[in-house]
Short mmCIF file of C-alpha atoms in Angstrom, two decimals:
data_model
loop_
_atom_site.label_atom_id
_atom_site.label_comp_id
_atom_site.label_asym_id
_atom_site.label_seq_id
_atom_site.Cartn_x
_atom_site.Cartn_y
_atom_site.Cartn_z
CA UNK A 999 64.46 129.64 9.70
CA UNK A 1000 62.43 132.28 7.90
CA UNK A 1001 61.45 134.21 11.02
CA UNK A 1002 57.81 133.45 10.27
CA UNK A 1003 56.91 131.72 13.55
CA UNK A 1004 53.76 133.07 15.12
CA UNK A 1005 52.53 134.71 11.92
CA UNK A 1006 48.92 134.17 10.99
CA UNK A 1007 47.20 132.97 7.86
CA UNK A 1008 44.20 135.04 6.80
CA UNK A 1009 41.25 134.28 4.57
CA UNK A 1010 40.44 136.25 1.42
CA UNK A 1011 37.87 135.70 -1.31
CA UNK A 1012 40.24 133.49 -3.31
CA UNK A 1013 41.37 131.38 -0.36
CA UNK A 1014 44.01 131.38 2.37
CA UNK A 1015 46.56 134.18 2.10
CA UNK A 1016 50.05 132.72 2.55
CA UNK A 1017 52.55 134.34 4.92
CA UNK A 1018 55.06 136.66 3.24
CA UNK A 1019 58.53 136.27 4.69
CA UNK A 1020 60.27 139.31 3.19
CA UNK A 1021 59.45 142.99 2.75
CA UNK A 1022 59.39 142.70 -1.05
CA UNK A 1023 56.82 139.90 -0.75
CA UNK A 1024 58.94 137.80 -3.09
CA UNK A 1025 58.67 134.66 -0.94
CA UNK A 1026 55.38 133.40 0.44
CA UNK A 1027 54.99 130.44 2.74
CA UNK A 1028 52.32 128.03 3.88
CA UNK A 1029 52.76 125.59 6.75
CA UNK A 1030 50.62 123.56 9.08
CA UNK A 1031 52.46 125.42 11.84
CA UNK A 1032 50.42 128.55 11.05
CA UNK A 1033 47.19 126.67 11.69
CA UNK A 1034 48.03 125.42 15.19
CA UNK A 1035 46.80 127.23 18.26
CA UNK A 1036 50.06 126.67 20.16
CA UNK A 1037 53.50 126.16 18.59
CA UNK A 1038 54.25 123.14 20.82
CA UNK A 1039 51.11 121.34 19.74
CA UNK A 1040 51.76 117.90 18.24
CA UNK A 1041 50.24 117.37 14.81
CA UNK A 1042 48.87 113.93 15.57
CA UNK A 1043 47.20 113.35 12.25
CA UNK A 1044 46.70 110.14 10.40
CA UNK A 1045 47.24 109.85 6.65
CA UNK A 1046 43.81 110.86 5.30
CA UNK A 1047 43.80 114.14 7.26
CA UNK A 1048 47.34 114.95 6.10
CA UNK A 1049 46.40 114.13 2.52
CA UNK A 1050 43.40 116.46 2.65
CA UNK A 1051 45.49 119.35 3.99
CA UNK A 1052 48.22 118.89 1.37
CA UNK A 1053 45.56 119.02 -1.31
CA UNK A 1054 44.18 122.21 0.23
CA UNK A 1055 47.66 123.76 0.39
CA UNK A 1056 47.83 123.41 -3.39
CA UNK A 1057 44.25 124.30 -4.32
CA UNK A 1058 42.88 126.56 -1.56
CA UNK A 1059 45.83 128.93 -1.02
CA UNK A 1060 45.78 132.24 -2.92
CA UNK A 1061 49.32 131.73 -4.24
CA UNK A 1062 48.90 134.25 -7.05
CA UNK A 1063 51.46 134.22 -9.87
CA UNK A 1064 54.44 132.07 -8.85
CA UNK A 1065 57.79 131.43 -10.52
CA UNK A 1066 58.48 128.37 -8.39
CA UNK A 1067 56.49 126.40 -5.84
CA UNK A 1068 58.82 124.42 -3.56
CA UNK A 1069 57.29 121.56 -1.55
CA UNK A 1070 59.53 120.32 1.23
CA UNK A 1071 58.58 116.74 2.08
CA UNK A 1072 59.61 114.48 4.96
CA UNK A 1073 61.90 111.51 4.21
CA UNK A 1074 60.32 108.36 2.84
CA UNK A 1075 57.63 107.48 0.34
CA UNK A 1076 54.30 107.57 2.08
CA UNK A 1077 51.07 109.56 2.36
CA UNK A 1078 52.65 113.00 2.10
CA UNK A 1079 54.55 112.13 -1.06
CA UNK A 1080 51.62 110.51 -2.79
CA UNK A 1081 49.32 113.36 -1.81
CA UNK A 1082 51.76 116.00 -3.07
CA UNK A 1083 52.35 114.20 -6.37
CA UNK A 1084 48.60 113.73 -6.89
CA UNK A 1085 47.75 117.33 -6.03
CA UNK A 1086 50.48 118.81 -8.23
CA UNK A 1087 50.07 116.54 -11.25
CA UNK A 1088 47.57 118.88 -13.01
CA UNK A 1089 50.22 121.62 -12.87
CA UNK A 1090 52.96 119.51 -14.54
CA UNK A 1091 55.61 119.81 -11.80
CA UNK A 1092 59.21 120.29 -12.95
CA UNK A 1093 60.28 117.34 -10.88
CA UNK A 1094 61.84 116.13 -7.66
CA UNK A 1095 65.06 117.38 -6.15
CA UNK A 1096 66.32 114.44 -4.13
CA UNK A 1097 68.58 115.03 -1.12
CA UNK A 1098 70.73 112.38 0.54
CA UNK A 1099 73.58 112.30 3.02
CA UNK A 1100 76.71 110.40 1.98
CA UNK A 1101 76.48 107.23 4.06
CA UNK A 1102 75.07 103.92 2.84
CA UNK A 1103 72.06 103.86 5.19
CA UNK A 1104 70.82 107.18 3.85
CA UNK A 1105 71.60 106.32 0.22
CA UNK A 1106 69.57 103.12 0.63
CA UNK A 1107 66.50 105.11 1.70
CA UNK A 1108 66.93 107.63 -1.08
CA UNK A 1109 67.31 104.89 -3.67
CA UNK A 1110 63.78 103.84 -2.74
CA UNK A 1111 62.64 107.44 -3.20
CA UNK A 1112 64.04 107.40 -6.73
CA UNK A 1113 62.06 104.20 -7.34
CA UNK A 1114 58.99 106.07 -6.08
CA UNK A 1115 59.60 108.92 -8.58
CA UNK A 1116 59.90 106.41 -11.40
CA UNK A 1117 56.71 104.62 -10.32
CA UNK A 1118 54.72 107.85 -10.12
CA UNK A 1119 56.16 109.34 -13.32
CA UNK A 1120 57.82 112.24 -11.51
CA UNK A 1121 60.96 113.47 -13.27
CA UNK A 1122 64.08 113.68 -11.11
CA UNK A 1123 65.75 117.09 -11.46
CA UNK A 1124 68.79 115.70 -9.70
CA UNK A 1125 70.44 114.36 -6.56
CA UNK A 1126 72.20 116.58 -3.99
CA UNK A 1127 74.57 115.20 -1.37
CA UNK A 1128 74.18 117.08 1.92
CA UNK A 1129 76.44 116.93 5.03
CA UNK A 1130 79.26 116.08 2.66
CA UNK A 1131 82.54 116.59 4.50
CA UNK A 1132 83.54 119.21 7.06
CA UNK A 1133 86.47 121.59 6.74
CA UNK A 1134 87.68 122.45 10.25
CA UNK A 1135 87.70 126.24 10.65
CA UNK A 1136 90.66 125.90 13.05
CA UNK A 1137 93.10 123.84 10.94
CA UNK A 1138 91.45 123.75 7.48
CA UNK A 1139 91.65 119.94 7.32
CA UNK A 1140 88.64 118.13 5.83
CA UNK A 1141 86.97 115.21 7.63
CA UNK A 1142 84.29 113.13 5.91
CA UNK A 1143 82.20 112.69 9.05
CA UNK A 1144 79.40 110.84 7.26
CA UNK A 1145 81.57 109.12 4.64
CA UNK A 1146 81.60 110.64 1.14
CA UNK A 1147 80.52 110.06 -2.42
CA UNK A 1148 77.30 108.11 -1.81
CA UNK A 1149 75.14 110.76 -3.49
CA UNK A 1150 77.20 110.92 -6.66
CA UNK A 1151 77.34 107.14 -6.94
CA UNK A 1152 73.58 106.91 -6.39
CA UNK A 1153 72.91 109.46 -9.16
CA UNK A 1154 75.19 107.65 -11.60
CA UNK A 1155 73.63 104.32 -10.75
CA UNK A 1156 70.11 105.70 -11.23
CA UNK A 1157 71.02 107.63 -14.41
CA UNK A 1158 69.93 111.03 -13.04
CA UNK A 1159 71.97 114.27 -12.78
CA UNK A 1160 74.19 114.83 -9.77
CA UNK A 1161 73.98 118.49 -8.77
CA UNK A 1162 76.61 118.87 -6.05
CA UNK A 1163 77.92 118.10 -2.56
CA UNK A 1164 77.00 120.56 0.19
CA UNK A 1165 79.54 120.52 3.03
CA UNK A 1166 78.67 120.63 6.73
CA UNK A 1167 78.81 124.36 7.47
CA UNK A 1168 78.45 125.94 10.93
CA UNK A 1169 77.78 129.31 9.28
CA UNK A 1170 74.79 127.91 7.42
CA UNK A 1171 73.46 126.56 10.72
CA UNK A 1172 74.04 129.92 12.36
CA UNK A 1173 72.20 131.72 9.59
CA UNK A 1174 69.22 129.37 10.01
CA UNK A 1175 69.33 129.49 13.82
CA UNK A 1176 69.29 133.27 13.87
CA UNK A 1177 66.92 133.71 10.91
CA UNK A 1178 69.52 135.71 9.01
CA UNK A 1179 69.78 136.18 5.24
CA UNK A 1180 72.33 133.57 4.14
CA UNK A 1181 72.79 135.02 0.65
CA UNK A 1182 73.45 138.55 1.87
CA UNK A 1183 75.40 137.84 5.04
CA UNK A 1184 77.34 134.59 4.50
CA UNK A 1185 78.81 134.71 0.96
CA UNK A 1186 82.20 133.58 2.33
CA UNK A 1187 80.84 130.46 4.04
CA UNK A 1188 81.85 126.99 2.75
CA UNK A 1189 78.35 125.98 1.65
CA UNK A 1190 77.62 129.21 -0.26
CA UNK A 1191 79.34 128.55 -3.62
CA UNK A 1192 77.99 124.99 -3.75
CA UNK A 1193 74.41 126.04 -3.01
CA UNK A 1194 74.66 128.87 -5.55
CA UNK A 1195 75.94 126.48 -8.23
CA UNK A 1196 73.13 123.98 -7.52
CA UNK A 1197 70.51 126.74 -7.72
CA UNK A 1198 72.00 127.95 -11.01
CA UNK A 1199 71.90 124.45 -12.52
CA UNK A 1200 68.22 124.12 -11.60
CA UNK A 1201 67.41 127.58 -12.99
CA UNK A 1202 69.27 126.82 -16.22
CA UNK A 1203 67.36 123.69 -17.02
CA UNK A 1204 63.98 124.87 -15.82
CA UNK A 1205 63.48 128.30 -17.39
CA UNK A 1206 60.44 130.16 -16.11
CA UNK A 1207 58.59 133.11 -17.55
CA UNK A 1208 59.48 135.75 -15.00
CA UNK A 1209 56.45 137.90 -14.40
CA UNK B 857 74.24 98.61 9.84
CA UNK B 858 73.66 95.14 11.27
CA UNK B 859 74.77 93.22 8.16
CA UNK B 860 71.30 91.76 7.89
CA UNK B 861 70.47 92.92 4.37
CA UNK B 862 69.14 90.20 2.15
CA UNK B 863 68.29 87.88 5.05
CA UNK B 864 64.90 86.21 4.98
CA UNK B 865 62.06 86.00 7.47
CA UNK B 866 60.60 82.52 7.88
CA UNK B 867 57.27 81.29 9.20
CA UNK B 868 56.95 78.97 12.18
CA UNK B 869 53.93 77.76 14.12
CA UNK B 870 54.02 80.74 16.47
CA UNK B 871 54.47 83.37 13.75
CA UNK B 872 57.25 85.06 11.79
CA UNK B 873 60.77 84.17 12.93
CA UNK B 874 62.78 87.38 13.28
CA UNK B 875 66.28 87.66 11.78
CA UNK B 876 69.15 87.02 14.21
CA UNK B 877 72.01 89.42 13.69
CA UNK B 878 74.71 87.76 15.81
CA UNK B 879 76.02 84.24 16.34
CA UNK B 880 74.83 84.14 19.94
CA UNK B 881 71.29 85.00 18.77
CA UNK B 882 71.20 87.75 21.39
CA UNK B 883 69.78 90.36 19.00
CA UNK B 884 66.84 89.65 16.73
CA UNK B 885 65.46 92.06 14.18
CA UNK B 886 62.29 92.62 12.20
CA UNK B 887 62.00 95.10 9.36
CA UNK B 888 59.77 95.76 6.40
CA UNK B 889 62.99 95.49 4.37
CA UNK B 890 62.94 91.72 4.84
CA UNK B 891 59.49 91.49 3.27
CA UNK B 892 60.35 93.26 0.01
CA UNK B 893 61.19 91.32 -3.12
CA UNK B 894 63.91 93.77 -4.18
CA UNK B 895 65.93 96.00 -1.80
CA UNK B 896 65.41 99.08 -4.03
CA UNK B 897 61.64 98.71 -3.92
CA UNK B 898 59.83 101.79 -2.61
CA UNK B 899 57.46 101.11 0.27
CA UNK B 900 54.62 103.22 -1.10
CA UNK B 901 52.14 102.48 1.63
CA UNK B 902 49.43 104.70 3.03
CA UNK B 903 48.74 104.94 6.75
CA UNK B 904 46.29 102.05 7.25
CA UNK B 905 48.63 99.53 5.63
CA UNK B 906 51.57 100.76 7.71
CA UNK B 907 49.46 100.60 10.87
CA UNK B 908 48.46 97.01 10.16
CA UNK B 909 52.06 95.93 9.65
CA UNK B 910 53.28 97.64 12.82
CA UNK B 911 50.58 95.81 14.74
CA UNK B 912 51.70 92.53 13.16
CA UNK B 913 55.34 93.23 14.02
CA UNK B 914 54.30 93.31 17.66
CA UNK B 915 51.76 90.49 17.74
CA UNK B 916 52.65 88.08 14.90
CA UNK B 917 56.43 87.82 15.33
CA UNK B 918 57.79 84.93 17.43
CA UNK B 919 59.93 87.23 19.55
CA UNK B 920 60.29 84.73 22.36
CA UNK B 921 61.55 85.97 25.72
CA UNK B 922 62.94 89.49 25.32
CA UNK B 923 64.80 91.75 27.73
CA UNK B 924 64.17 94.84 25.62
CA UNK B 925 62.16 95.54 22.50
CA UNK B 926 63.45 98.65 20.75
CA UNK B 927 61.15 100.30 18.18
CA UNK B 928 62.95 102.82 15.97
CA UNK B 929 60.39 105.28 14.63
CA UNK B 930 60.68 107.94 11.92
CA UNK B 931 60.61 111.62 12.99
CA UNK B 932 57.23 113.20 13.64
CA UNK B 933 53.98 112.22 15.29
CA UNK B 934 51.86 110.42 12.77
CA UNK B 935 50.52 106.99 11.84
CA UNK B 936 53.65 105.01 12.76
CA UNK B 937 53.83 106.56 16.23
CA UNK B 938 50.16 106.10 17.02
CA UNK B 939 50.21 102.53 15.72
CA UNK B 940 53.30 101.65 17.77
CA UNK B 941 51.90 103.20 20.96
CA UNK B 942 48.55 101.42 20.47
CA UNK B 943 50.15 98.06 19.71
CA UNK B 944 52.55 98.20 22.66
CA UNK B 945 50.16 99.58 25.27
CA UNK B 946 49.08 96.10 26.51
CA UNK B 947 52.75 95.36 27.28
CA UNK B 948 53.27 98.51 29.42
CA UNK B 949 56.21 99.98 27.48
CA UNK B 950 59.02 101.53 29.55
CA UNK B 951 58.74 104.73 27.58
CA UNK B 952 60.11 106.85 24.80
CA UNK B 953 63.73 107.75 24.25
CA UNK B 954 63.58 111.04 22.41
CA UNK B 955 66.48 112.07 20.13
CA UNK B 956 67.09 115.59 18.87
CA UNK B 957 69.90 117.46 17.19
CA UNK B 958 71.03 120.72 18.84
CA UNK B 959 69.60 123.35 16.52
CA UNK B 960 66.31 125.18 17.08
CA UNK B 961 64.52 123.73 14.02
CA UNK B 962 65.06 120.20 15.26
CA UNK B 963 64.26 121.04 18.89
CA UNK B 964 60.97 122.55 17.72
CA UNK B 965 59.97 119.27 16.05
CA UNK B 966 61.01 117.22 19.05
CA UNK B 967 59.10 119.47 21.44
CA UNK B 968 55.97 118.43 19.54
CA UNK B 969 56.99 114.78 19.98
CA UNK B 970 57.15 115.34 23.73
CA UNK B 971 53.64 116.79 23.56
CA UNK B 972 52.61 113.64 21.71
CA UNK B 973 54.05 111.44 24.50
CA UNK B 974 52.14 113.45 27.08
CA UNK B 975 48.90 113.21 25.10
CA UNK B 976 49.21 109.45 24.65
CA UNK B 977 50.34 108.78 28.22
CA UNK B 978 53.75 107.47 27.15
CA UNK B 979 56.47 108.09 29.74
CA UNK B 980 59.60 109.86 28.47
CA UNK B 981 62.74 107.96 29.53
CA UNK B 982 64.80 110.96 28.52
CA UNK B 983 66.14 113.23 25.80
CA UNK B 984 69.43 112.61 23.95
CA UNK B 985 71.18 115.30 21.92
CA UNK B 986 72.79 113.79 18.80
CA UNK B 987 75.27 115.44 16.38
CA UNK B 988 76.42 117.53 19.29
CA UNK B 989 79.76 119.10 18.43
CA UNK B 990 82.67 117.74 16.44
CA UNK B 991 86.22 117.39 17.69
CA UNK B 992 88.56 117.66 14.69
CA UNK B 993 90.81 114.58 14.61
CA UNK B 994 93.56 116.72 13.03
CA UNK B 995 93.77 119.60 15.53
CA UNK B 996 91.55 118.49 18.44
CA UNK B 997 89.51 121.73 18.33
CA UNK B 998 85.74 121.40 18.84
CA UNK B 999 83.24 122.98 16.43
CA UNK B 1000 79.53 123.05 17.22
CA UNK B 1001 78.45 122.50 13.62
CA UNK B 1002 74.75 122.30 14.49
CA UNK B 1003 74.81 124.72 17.43
CA UNK B 1004 74.79 123.21 20.92
CA UNK B 1005 72.69 122.77 24.03
CA UNK B 1006 69.23 122.61 22.44
CA UNK B 1007 68.58 119.09 23.73
CA UNK B 1008 69.48 119.86 27.32
CA UNK B 1009 67.39 123.02 27.33
CA UNK B 1010 64.46 121.13 25.82
CA UNK B 1011 64.66 118.45 28.52
CA UNK B 1012 64.81 121.01 31.30
CA UNK B 1013 61.91 122.95 29.80
CA UNK B 1014 59.80 119.78 29.50
CA UNK B 1015 60.78 118.46 32.93
CA UNK B 1016 62.19 115.16 31.61
CA UNK B 1017 65.68 113.66 32.16
CA UNK B 1018 68.52 114.70 29.88
CA UNK B 1019 70.68 111.65 29.15
CA UNK B 1020 73.66 113.04 27.25
CA UNK B 1021 75.13 114.70 24.15
CA UNK B 1022 76.52 112.37 21.48
CA UNK B 1023 79.22 114.06 19.39
CA UNK B 1024 79.56 113.79 15.62
CA UNK B 1025 81.96 110.86 15.22
CA UNK B 1026 83.46 109.63 11.93
CA UNK B 1027 84.41 106.35 13.64
CA UNK B 1028 80.78 105.68 14.54
CA UNK B 1029 79.82 106.29 10.90
CA UNK B 1030 82.61 103.98 9.74
CA UNK B 1031 81.46 101.26 12.11
CA UNK B 1032 77.90 101.52 10.75
CA UNK B 1033 79.02 101.79 7.11
CA UNK B 1034 81.14 98.67 7.36
CA UNK B 1035 78.77 96.73 9.61
CA UNK B 1036 81.46 96.40 12.29
CA UNK B 1037 80.96 95.88 16.02
CA UNK B 1038 81.20 99.36 17.54
CA UNK B 1039 81.48 98.14 21.13
CA UNK B 1040 84.33 95.72 20.41
CA UNK B 1041 86.25 97.66 17.80
CA UNK B 1042 85.81 101.37 18.55
CA UNK B 1043 86.11 101.82 22.36
CA UNK B 1044 88.49 104.77 21.80
CA UNK B 1045 86.10 106.70 19.55
CA UNK B 1046 84.63 110.02 20.78
CA UNK B 1047 81.02 108.79 20.86
CA UNK B 1048 81.77 105.58 22.77
CA UNK B 1049 81.87 106.82 26.40
CA UNK B 1050 78.78 108.97 25.88
CA UNK B 1051 76.75 106.15 24.34
CA UNK B 1052 77.90 103.76 27.08
CA UNK B 1053 76.84 106.24 29.79
CA UNK B 1054 73.43 106.77 28.19
CA UNK B 1055 72.87 103.01 27.93
CA UNK B 1056 73.89 102.60 31.58
CA UNK B 1057 71.43 105.29 32.70
CA UNK B 1058 68.60 103.56 30.86
CA UNK B 1059 69.56 100.15 32.27
CA UNK B 1060 69.76 101.55 35.80
CA UNK B 1061 66.30 102.99 35.84
CA UNK B 1062 64.62 100.20 33.92
CA UNK B 1063 65.76 96.97 35.57
CA UNK B 1064 64.75 93.84 33.72
CA UNK B 1065 64.57 90.26 34.90
CA UNK B 1066 67.40 88.79 32.86
CA UNK B 1067 66.35 85.36 31.71
#
């Protein structure tokens, strides 16, 4: 998605140097993918090994001065989530952005993730509903392929902010498939205004000292 | 999906009695969900605890005579997958049915799952591409929301059978949302013929002694 496949992580005195994904070096990235010898290699790791690496990704990477550190976790509430929360606790994380799709099966899983946040004392920045309706580019009619409204109902029920519904968007997929800059090249796409509004809400309530 | 929420697992002399989801008792089900006190409870378990439960789900449940045992795993190649493969090895499992969505990011993950199958000696029954195109019910035009063809290419590249492309289907979602019988009630839906053909392919090449 970020055209970073095949890039290498180097060592410096202060740790691993993350991979920079843009010319301006405004976004840096760390992934287990960079540490594999072959890209097809399966990461067949049990919990303790994963936990140790997540800890290292927080403490042993020369991140430098950051405005935001975004940790993208798998679904569920297991080793990865506990390890990330434990490793980040000393840095007072802003909180969890919780993503669901609209249908009941997904909302049920995400409800348990909200319980996890509560248990571990992690603030919930808000809930986002993804894959929320599809507007046909041929006839402009909307179909709620995966039902609709589950995310908003979940947020209300849990008493946390609802940040928006991101529609299914073939242009967003295309941007990710081709590693293109969504913000620059797809401002007319259906998902763009929703994603921009969600980002703005998060920025508004989590002011950072821009360096 | 199976209207089994809230049902209870009982103990008998030969182990846990699984939950039957239909009147004919032709489908029985076991899930960690049945063991929780409250449905919202987060399953905050580290690897070893998950591994132990997966082992118990194979050995300590009174499954009786089964034609097929289907194990639905999360994405990835971690504790759950290793535990399931280890627990099932004595029973010579038929193999893994590997599901991907069409886009490159998903295919990349699933390629690593195929590597995992190879490493662990688990046969691959085949690859299925899910969320593969959407035919608008209003105008009948098809949009490949998540790109298309990644699953078939992956299967060819890995030298394993490709079993079919399941389209995005609001009627399938509705059936699952409302706990309705997809086979009886939705034979006209777009996903139905594809799912039936995939099931038939699996049945053909994995004949069981029907009891």
